[in-house]
Each structure stands twice: as structure tokens, then as C-alpha cells.
mmCIF file of N, CA and C in Angstrom:
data_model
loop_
_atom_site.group_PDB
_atom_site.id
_atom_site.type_symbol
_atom_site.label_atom_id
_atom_site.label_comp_id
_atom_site.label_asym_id
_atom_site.label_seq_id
_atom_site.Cartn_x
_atom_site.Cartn_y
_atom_site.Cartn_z
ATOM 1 N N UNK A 1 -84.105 -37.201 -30.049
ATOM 2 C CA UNK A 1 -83.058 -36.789 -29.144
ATOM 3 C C UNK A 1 -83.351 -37.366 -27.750
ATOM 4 N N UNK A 2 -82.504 -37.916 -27.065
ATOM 5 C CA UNK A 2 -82.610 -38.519 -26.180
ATOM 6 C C UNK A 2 -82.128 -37.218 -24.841
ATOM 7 N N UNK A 3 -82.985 -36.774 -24.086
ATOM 8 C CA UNK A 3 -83.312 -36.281 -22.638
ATOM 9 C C UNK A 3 -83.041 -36.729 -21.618
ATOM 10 N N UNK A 4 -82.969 -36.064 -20.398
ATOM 11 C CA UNK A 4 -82.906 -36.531 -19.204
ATOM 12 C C UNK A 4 -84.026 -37.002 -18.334
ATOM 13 N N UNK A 5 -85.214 -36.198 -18.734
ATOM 14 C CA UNK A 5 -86.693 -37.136 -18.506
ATOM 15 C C UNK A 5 -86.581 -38.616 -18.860
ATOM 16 N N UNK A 6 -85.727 -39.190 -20.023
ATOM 17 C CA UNK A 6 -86.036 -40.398 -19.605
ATOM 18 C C UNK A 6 -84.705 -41.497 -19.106
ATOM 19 N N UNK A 7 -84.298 -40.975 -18.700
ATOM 20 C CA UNK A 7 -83.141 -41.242 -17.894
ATOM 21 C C UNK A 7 -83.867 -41.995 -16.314
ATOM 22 N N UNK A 8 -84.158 -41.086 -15.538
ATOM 23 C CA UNK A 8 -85.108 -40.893 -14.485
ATOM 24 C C UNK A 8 -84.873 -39.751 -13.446
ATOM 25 N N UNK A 9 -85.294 -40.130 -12.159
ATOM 26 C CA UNK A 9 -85.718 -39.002 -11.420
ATOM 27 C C UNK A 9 -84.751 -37.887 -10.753
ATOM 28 N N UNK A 10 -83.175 -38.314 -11.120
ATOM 29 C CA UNK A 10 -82.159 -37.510 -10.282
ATOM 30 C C UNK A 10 -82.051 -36.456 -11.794
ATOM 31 N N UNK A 11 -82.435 -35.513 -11.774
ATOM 32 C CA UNK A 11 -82.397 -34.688 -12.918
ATOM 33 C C UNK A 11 -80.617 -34.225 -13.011
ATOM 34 N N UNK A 12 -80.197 -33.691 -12.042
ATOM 35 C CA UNK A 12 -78.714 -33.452 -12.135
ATOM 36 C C UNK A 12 -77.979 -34.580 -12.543
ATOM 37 N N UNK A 13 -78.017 -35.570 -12.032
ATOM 38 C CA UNK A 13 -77.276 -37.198 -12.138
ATOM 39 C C UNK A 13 -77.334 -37.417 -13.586
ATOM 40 N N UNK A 14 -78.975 -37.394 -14.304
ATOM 41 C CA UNK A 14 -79.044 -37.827 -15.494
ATOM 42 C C UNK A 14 -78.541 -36.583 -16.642
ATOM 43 N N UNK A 15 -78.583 -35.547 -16.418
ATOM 44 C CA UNK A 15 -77.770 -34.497 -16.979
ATOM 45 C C UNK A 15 -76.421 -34.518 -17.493
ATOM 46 N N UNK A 16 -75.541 -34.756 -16.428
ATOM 47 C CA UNK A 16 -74.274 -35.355 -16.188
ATOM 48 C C UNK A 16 -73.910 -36.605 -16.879
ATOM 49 N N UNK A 17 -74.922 -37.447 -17.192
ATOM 50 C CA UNK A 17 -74.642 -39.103 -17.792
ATOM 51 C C UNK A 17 -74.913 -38.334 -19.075
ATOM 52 N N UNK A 18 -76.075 -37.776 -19.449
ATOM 53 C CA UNK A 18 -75.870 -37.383 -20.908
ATOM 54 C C UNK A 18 -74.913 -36.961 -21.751
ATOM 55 N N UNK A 19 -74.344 -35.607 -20.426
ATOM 56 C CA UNK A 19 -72.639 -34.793 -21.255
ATOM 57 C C UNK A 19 -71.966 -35.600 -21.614
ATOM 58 N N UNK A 20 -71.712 -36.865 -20.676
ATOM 59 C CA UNK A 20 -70.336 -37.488 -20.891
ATOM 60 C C UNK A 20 -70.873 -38.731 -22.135
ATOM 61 N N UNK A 21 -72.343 -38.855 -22.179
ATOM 62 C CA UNK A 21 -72.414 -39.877 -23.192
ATOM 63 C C UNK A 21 -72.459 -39.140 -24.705
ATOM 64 N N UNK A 22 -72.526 -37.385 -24.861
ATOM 65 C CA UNK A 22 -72.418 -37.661 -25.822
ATOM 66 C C UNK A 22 -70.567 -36.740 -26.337
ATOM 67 N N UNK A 23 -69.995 -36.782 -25.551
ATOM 68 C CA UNK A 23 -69.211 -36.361 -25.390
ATOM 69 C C UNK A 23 -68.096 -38.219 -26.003
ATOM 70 N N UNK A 24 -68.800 -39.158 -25.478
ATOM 71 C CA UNK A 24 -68.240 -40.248 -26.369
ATOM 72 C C UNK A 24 -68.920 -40.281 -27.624
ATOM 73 N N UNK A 25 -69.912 -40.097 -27.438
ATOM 74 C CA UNK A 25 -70.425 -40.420 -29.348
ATOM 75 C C UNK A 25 -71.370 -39.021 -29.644
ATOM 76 N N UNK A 26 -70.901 -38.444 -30.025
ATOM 77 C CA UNK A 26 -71.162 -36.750 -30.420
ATOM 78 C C UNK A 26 -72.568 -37.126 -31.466
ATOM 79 N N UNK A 27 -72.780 -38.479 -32.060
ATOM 80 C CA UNK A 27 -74.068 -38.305 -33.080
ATOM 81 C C UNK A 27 -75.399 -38.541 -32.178
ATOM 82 N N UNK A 28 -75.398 -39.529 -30.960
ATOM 83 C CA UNK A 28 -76.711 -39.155 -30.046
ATOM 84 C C UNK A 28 -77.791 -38.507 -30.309
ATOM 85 N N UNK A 29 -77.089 -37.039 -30.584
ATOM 86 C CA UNK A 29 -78.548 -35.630 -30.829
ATOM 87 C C UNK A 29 -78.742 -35.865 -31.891
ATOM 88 N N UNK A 30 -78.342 -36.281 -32.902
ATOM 89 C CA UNK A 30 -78.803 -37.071 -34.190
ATOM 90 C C UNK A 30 -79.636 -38.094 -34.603
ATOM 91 N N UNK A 31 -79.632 -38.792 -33.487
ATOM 92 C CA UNK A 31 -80.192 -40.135 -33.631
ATOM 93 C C UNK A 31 -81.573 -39.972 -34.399
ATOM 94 N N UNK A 32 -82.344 -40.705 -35.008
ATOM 95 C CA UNK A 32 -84.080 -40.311 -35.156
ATOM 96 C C UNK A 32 -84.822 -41.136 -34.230
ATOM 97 N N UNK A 33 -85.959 -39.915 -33.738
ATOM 98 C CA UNK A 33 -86.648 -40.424 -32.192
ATOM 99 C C UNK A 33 -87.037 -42.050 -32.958
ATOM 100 N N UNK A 34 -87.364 -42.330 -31.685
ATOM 101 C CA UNK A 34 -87.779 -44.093 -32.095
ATOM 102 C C UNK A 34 -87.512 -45.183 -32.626
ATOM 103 N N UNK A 35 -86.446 -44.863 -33.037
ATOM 104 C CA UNK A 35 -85.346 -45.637 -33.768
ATOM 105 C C UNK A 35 -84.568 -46.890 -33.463
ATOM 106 N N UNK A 36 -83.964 -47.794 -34.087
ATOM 107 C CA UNK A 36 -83.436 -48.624 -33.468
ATOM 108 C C UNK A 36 -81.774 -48.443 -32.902
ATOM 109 N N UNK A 37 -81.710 -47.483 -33.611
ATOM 110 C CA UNK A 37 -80.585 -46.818 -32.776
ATOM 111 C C UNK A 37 -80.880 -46.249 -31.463
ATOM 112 N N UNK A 38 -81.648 -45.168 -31.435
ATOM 113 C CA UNK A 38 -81.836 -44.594 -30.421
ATOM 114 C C UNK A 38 -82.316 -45.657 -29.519
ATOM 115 N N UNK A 39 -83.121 -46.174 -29.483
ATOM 116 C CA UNK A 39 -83.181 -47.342 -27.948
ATOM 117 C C UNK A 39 -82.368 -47.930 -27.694
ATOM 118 N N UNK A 40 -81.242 -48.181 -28.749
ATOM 119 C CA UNK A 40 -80.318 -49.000 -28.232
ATOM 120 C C UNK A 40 -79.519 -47.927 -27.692
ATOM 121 N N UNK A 41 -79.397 -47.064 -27.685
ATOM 122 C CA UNK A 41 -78.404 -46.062 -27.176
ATOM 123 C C UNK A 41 -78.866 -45.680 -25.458
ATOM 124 N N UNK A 42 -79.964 -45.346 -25.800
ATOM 125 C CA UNK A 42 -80.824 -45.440 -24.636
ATOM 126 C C UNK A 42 -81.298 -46.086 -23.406
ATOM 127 N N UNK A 43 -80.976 -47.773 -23.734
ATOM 128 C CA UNK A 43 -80.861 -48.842 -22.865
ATOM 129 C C UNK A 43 -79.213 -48.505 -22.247
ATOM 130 N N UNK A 44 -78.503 -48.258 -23.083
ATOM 131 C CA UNK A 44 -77.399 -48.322 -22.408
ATOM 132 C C UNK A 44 -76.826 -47.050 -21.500
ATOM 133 N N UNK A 45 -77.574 -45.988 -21.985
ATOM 134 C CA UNK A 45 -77.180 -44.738 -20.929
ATOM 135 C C UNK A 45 -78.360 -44.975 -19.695
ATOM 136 N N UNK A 46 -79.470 -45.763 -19.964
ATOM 137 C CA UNK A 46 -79.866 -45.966 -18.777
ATOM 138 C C UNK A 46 -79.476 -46.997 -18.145
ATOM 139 N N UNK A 47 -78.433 -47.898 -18.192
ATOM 140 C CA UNK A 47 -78.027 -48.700 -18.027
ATOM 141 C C UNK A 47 -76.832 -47.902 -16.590
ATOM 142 N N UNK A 48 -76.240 -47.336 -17.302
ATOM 143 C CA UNK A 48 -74.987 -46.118 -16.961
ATOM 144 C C UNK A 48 -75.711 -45.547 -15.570
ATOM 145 N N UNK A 49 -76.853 -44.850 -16.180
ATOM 146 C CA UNK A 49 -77.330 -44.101 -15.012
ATOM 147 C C UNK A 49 -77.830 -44.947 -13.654
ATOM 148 N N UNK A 50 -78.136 -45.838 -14.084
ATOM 149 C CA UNK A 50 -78.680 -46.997 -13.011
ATOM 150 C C UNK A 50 -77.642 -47.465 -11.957
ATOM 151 N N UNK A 51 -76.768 -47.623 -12.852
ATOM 152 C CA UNK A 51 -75.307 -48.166 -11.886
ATOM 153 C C UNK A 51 -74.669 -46.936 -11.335
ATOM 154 N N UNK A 52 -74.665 -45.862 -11.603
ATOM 155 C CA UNK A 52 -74.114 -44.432 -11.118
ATOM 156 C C UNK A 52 -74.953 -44.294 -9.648
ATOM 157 N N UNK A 53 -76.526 -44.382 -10.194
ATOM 158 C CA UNK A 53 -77.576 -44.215 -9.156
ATOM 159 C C UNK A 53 -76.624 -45.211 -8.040
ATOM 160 N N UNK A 54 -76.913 -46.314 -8.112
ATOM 161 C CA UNK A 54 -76.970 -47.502 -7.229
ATOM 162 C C UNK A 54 -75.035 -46.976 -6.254
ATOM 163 N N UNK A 55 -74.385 -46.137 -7.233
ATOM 164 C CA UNK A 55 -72.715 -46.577 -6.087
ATOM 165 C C UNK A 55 -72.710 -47.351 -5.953
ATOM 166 N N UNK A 56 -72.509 -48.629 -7.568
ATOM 167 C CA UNK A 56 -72.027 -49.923 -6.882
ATOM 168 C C UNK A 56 -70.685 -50.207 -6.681
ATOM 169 N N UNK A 57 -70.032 -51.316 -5.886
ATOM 170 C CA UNK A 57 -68.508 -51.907 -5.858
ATOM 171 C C UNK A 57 -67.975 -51.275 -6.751
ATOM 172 N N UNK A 58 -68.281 -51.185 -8.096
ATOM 173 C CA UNK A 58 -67.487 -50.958 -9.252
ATOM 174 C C UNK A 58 -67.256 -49.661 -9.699
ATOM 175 N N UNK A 59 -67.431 -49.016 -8.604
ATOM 176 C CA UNK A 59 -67.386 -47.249 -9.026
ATOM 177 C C UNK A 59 -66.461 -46.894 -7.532
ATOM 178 N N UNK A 60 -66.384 -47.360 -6.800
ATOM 179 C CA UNK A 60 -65.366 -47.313 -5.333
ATOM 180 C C UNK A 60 -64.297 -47.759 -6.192
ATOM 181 N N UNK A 61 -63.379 -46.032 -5.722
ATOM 182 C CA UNK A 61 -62.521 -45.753 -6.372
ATOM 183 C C UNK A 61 -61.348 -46.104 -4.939
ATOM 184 N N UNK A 62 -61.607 -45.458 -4.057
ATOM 185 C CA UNK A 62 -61.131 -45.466 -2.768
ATOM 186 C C UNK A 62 -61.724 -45.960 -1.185
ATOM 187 N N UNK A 63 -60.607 -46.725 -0.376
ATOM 188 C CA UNK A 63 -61.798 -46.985 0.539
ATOM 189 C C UNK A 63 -60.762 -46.784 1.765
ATOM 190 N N UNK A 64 -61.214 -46.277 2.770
ATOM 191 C CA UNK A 64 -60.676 -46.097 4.012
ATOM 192 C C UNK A 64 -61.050 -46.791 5.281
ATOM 193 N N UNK A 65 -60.588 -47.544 5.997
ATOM 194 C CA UNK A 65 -61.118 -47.703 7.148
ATOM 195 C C UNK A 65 -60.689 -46.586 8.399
ATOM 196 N N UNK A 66 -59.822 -46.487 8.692
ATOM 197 C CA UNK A 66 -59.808 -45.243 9.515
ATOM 198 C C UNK A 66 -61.059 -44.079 9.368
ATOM 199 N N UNK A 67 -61.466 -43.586 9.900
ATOM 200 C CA UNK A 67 -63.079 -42.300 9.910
ATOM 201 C C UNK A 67 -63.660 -42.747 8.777
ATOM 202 N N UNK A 68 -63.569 -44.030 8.297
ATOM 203 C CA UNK A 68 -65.000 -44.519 7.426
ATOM 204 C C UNK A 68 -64.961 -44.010 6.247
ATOM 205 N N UNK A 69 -63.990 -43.703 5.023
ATOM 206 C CA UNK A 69 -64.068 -43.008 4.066
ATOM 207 C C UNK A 69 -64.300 -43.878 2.920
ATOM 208 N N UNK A 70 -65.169 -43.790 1.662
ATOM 209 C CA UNK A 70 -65.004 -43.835 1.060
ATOM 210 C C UNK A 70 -65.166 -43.284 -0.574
ATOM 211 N N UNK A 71 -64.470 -43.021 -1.374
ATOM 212 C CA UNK A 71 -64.029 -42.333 -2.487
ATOM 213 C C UNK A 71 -64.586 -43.182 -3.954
ATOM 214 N N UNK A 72 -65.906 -42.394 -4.455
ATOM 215 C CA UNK A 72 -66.465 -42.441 -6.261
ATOM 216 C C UNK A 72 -65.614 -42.188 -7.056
ATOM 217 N N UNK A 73 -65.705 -43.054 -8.034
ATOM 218 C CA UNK A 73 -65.000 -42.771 -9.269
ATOM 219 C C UNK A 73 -65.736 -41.820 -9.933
ATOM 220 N N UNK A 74 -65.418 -40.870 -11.074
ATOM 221 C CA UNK A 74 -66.609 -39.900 -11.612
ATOM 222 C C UNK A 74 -67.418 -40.836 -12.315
ATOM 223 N N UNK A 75 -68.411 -40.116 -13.592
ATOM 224 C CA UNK A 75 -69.034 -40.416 -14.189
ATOM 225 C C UNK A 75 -68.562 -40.812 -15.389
ATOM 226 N N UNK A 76 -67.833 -40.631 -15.849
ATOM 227 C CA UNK A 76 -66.692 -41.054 -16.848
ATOM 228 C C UNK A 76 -66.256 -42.598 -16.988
ATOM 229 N N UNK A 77 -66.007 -42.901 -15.886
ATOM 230 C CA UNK A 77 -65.609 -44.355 -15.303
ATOM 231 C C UNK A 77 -66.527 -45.359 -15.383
ATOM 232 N N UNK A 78 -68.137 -44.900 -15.103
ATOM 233 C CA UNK A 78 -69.449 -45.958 -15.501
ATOM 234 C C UNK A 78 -69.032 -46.176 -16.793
ATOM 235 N N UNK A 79 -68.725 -45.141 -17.848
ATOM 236 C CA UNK A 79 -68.542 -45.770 -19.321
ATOM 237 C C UNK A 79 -67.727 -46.494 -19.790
ATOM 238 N N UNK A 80 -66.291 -46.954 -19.200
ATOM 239 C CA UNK A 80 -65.519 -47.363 -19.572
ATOM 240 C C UNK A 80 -65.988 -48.803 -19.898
ATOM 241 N N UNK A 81 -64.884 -49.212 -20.880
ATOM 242 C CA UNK A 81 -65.392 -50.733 -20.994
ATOM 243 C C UNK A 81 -66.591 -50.995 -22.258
ATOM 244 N N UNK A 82 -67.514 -51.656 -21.909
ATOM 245 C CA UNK A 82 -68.476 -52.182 -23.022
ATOM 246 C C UNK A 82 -69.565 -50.757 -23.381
ATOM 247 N N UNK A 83 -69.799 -49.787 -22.372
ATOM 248 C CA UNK A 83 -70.841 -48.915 -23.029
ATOM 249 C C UNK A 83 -70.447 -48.028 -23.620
ATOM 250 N N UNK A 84 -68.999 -47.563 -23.673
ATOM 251 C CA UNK A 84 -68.140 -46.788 -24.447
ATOM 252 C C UNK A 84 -67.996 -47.221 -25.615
ATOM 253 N N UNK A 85 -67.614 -48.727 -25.870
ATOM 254 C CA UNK A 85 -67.780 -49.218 -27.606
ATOM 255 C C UNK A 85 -69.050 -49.313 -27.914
ATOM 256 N N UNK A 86 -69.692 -49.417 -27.402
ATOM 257 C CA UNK A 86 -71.482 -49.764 -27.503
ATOM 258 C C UNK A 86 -71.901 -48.412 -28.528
ATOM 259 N N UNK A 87 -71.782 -47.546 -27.655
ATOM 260 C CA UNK A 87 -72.232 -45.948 -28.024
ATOM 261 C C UNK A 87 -70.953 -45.553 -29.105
ATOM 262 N N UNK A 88 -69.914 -46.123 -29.381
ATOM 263 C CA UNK A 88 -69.529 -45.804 -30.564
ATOM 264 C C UNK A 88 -69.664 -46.526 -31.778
ATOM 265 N N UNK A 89 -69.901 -47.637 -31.022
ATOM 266 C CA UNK A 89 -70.494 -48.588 -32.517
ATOM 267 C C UNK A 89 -71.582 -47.910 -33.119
ATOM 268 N N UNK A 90 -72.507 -47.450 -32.123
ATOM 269 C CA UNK A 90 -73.814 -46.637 -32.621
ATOM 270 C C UNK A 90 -73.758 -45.657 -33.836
ATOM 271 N N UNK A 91 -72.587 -44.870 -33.378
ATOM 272 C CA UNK A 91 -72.210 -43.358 -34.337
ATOM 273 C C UNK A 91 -71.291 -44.202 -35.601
ATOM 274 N N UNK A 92 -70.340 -45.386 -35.251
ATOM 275 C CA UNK A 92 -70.089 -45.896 -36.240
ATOM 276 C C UNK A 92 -71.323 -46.163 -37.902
ATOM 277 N N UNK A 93 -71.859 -47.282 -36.660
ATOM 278 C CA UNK A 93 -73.271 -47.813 -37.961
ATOM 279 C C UNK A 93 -73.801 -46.511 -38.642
ATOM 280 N N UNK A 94 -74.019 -45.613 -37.856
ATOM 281 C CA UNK A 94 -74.572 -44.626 -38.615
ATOM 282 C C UNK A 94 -74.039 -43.765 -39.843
ATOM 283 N N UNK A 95 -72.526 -44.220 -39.260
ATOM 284 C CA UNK A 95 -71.553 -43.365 -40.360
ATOM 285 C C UNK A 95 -71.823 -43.937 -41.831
ATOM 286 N N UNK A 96 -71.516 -45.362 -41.234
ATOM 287 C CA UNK A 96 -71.311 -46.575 -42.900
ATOM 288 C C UNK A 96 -73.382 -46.673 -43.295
ATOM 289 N N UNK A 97 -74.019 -45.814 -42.773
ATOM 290 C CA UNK A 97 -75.222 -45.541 -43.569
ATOM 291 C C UNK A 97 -75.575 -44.551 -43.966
ATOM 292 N N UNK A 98 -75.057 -43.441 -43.730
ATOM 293 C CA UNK A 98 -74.921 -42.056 -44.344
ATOM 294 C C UNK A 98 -74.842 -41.981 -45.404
ATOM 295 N N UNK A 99 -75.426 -40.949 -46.376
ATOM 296 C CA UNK A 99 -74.961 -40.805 -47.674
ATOM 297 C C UNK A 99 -74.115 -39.173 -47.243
ATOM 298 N N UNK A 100 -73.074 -39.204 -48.419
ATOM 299 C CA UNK A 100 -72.174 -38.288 -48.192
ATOM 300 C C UNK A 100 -72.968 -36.405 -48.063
ATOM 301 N N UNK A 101 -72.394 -35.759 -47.222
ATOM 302 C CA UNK A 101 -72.919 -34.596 -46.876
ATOM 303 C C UNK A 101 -72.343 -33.393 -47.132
ATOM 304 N N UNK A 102 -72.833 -32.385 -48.036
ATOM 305 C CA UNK A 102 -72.274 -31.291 -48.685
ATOM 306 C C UNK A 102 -72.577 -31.519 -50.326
ATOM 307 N N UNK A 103 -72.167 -30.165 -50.772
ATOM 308 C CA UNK A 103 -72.745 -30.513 -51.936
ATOM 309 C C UNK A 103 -71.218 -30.520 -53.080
ATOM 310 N N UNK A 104 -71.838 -31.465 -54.149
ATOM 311 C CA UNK A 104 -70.625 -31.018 -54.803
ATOM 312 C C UNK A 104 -70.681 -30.717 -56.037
ATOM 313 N N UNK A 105 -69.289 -30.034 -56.975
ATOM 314 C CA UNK A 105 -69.616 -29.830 -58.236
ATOM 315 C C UNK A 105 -69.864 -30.478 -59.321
ATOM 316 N N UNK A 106 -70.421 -30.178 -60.224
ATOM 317 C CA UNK A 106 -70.676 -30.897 -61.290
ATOM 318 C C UNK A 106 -70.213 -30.827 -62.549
ATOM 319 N N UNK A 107 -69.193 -30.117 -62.528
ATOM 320 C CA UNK A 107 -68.380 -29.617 -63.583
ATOM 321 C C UNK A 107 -66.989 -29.514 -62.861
ATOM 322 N N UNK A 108 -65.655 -29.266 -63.872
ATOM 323 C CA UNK A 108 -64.563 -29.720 -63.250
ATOM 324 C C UNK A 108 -63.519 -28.641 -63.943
ATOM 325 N N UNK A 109 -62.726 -27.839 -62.710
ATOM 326 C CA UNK A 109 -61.784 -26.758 -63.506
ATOM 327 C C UNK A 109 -61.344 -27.315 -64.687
ATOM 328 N N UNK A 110 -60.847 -28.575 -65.072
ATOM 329 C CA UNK A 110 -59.854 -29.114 -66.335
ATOM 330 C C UNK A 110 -61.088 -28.704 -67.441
ATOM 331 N N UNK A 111 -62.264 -29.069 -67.193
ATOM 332 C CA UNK A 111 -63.342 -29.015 -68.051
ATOM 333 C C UNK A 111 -63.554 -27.318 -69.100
ATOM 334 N N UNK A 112 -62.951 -27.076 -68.392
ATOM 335 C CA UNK A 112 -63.194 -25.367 -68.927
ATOM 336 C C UNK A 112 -61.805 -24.825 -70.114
ATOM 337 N N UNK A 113 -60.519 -26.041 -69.418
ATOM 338 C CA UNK A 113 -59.446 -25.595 -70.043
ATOM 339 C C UNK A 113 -59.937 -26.153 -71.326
ATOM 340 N N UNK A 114 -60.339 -27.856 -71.500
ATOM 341 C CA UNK A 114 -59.729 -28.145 -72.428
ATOM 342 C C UNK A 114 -61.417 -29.311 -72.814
ATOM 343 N N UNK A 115 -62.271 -28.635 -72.926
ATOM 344 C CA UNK A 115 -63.863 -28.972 -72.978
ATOM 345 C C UNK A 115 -64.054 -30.227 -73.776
ATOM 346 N N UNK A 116 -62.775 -30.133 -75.026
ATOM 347 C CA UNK A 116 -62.470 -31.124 -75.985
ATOM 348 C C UNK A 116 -62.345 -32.851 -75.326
ATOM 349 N N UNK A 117 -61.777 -32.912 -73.922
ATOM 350 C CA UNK A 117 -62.320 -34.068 -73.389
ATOM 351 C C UNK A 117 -63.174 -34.576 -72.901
ATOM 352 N N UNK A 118 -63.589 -33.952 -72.324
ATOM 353 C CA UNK A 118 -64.423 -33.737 -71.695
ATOM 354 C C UNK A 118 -66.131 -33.912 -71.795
ATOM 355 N N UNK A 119 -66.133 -33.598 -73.646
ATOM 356 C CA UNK A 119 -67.730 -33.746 -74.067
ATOM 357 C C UNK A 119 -68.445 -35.072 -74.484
#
């Protein structure tokens, strides 16, 4: 499971990048530690958090010159684009390697009517 310890040092900031990353790909807390999933998932939310950290150009949502204002896009907005398919490709791959989950029966209502096909 990927944490905010390794995110880095703004504990609130990296908190916040987590919700919304797994809020795009809900399997994240799934991942298995050490994995080649998980680092790859991992490069890219620290990727996220890095550019969130930094307020670069690309997160100025608004800019004022009059009293000097200027206006962040949320955290939502770092994902758009390539780390949003990134992190769903992730939960994708994982899907098409899954084996199916739940259990099922092994016998079949028709089986009971008419056993004669069945054997």
C-alpha cells in the first residue's frame, strides 16, 4: 500500500494527492508492496506531488495584475491528462490478470430437474 511517508515531507499535501489518486484508480490499496505495479504507480503520484509542491505555470488557474493575485487550480487538475490514464491503465492491467473472484456453484438448478442429462 502506498502512504504518504513516501510521497514526502508536506504530510497534508501528500494526503490530499493520495485521496484523489485513488479516487481515480480505487485498486492502489491493492497493489502488492514492491511490485511492478506499485512503483509504477508510485513514480507517478510522486510525480503529481512534486509538481503540486513546486505551483508550477501549469496549475495557475488565474492571474491578476491589479493587488497581485494569483489563483491554483486544485489537486485534481495535477492529474489530468497522462497520470490519470497512467493510474488507470494500472487498475486496468490488473483487472485482465485477475482470476475471477467469488465463489461459484458446481452443480446447476436444471441438474436436479432432469439429472438424466446431465450425468
Amino acid at each position: 500500500m502506498i502512504t504518504h511517508d513516501q510521497l514526502g515531507d508536506d504530510e497534508d499535501l501528500a494526503r490530499e494527492v493520495l485521496v484523489v489518486a485513488h479516487d481515480i484508480a480505487p485498486c492502489l490499496s491493492s497493489l502488492a508492496t514492491d511490485s511492478e505495479q506499485q512503483k509504477n504507480a508510485l513514480a507517478i503520484i510522486r510525480r503529481v506531488y512534486r509538481d503540486t509542491l513546486d505551483r508550477g505555470s501549469r496549475l495557475v488557474k488565474g492571474q491578476r495584475i491589479g493587488s497581485a493575485s494569483v489563483d491554483y487550480a486544485d489537486i485534481a487538475s495535477a492529474f489530468e491528462g497522462q497520470p490519470t490514464r497512467a493510474l488507470r491503465a494500472i487498475c486496468a492491467a490488473r483487472k485482465a490478470n485477475a482470476a475471477p473472484r467469488g465463489s461459484f456453484p458446481t452443480d446447476r438448478p436444471l441438474q436436479r430437474l432432469w439429472p438424466e442429462h446431465y450425468a
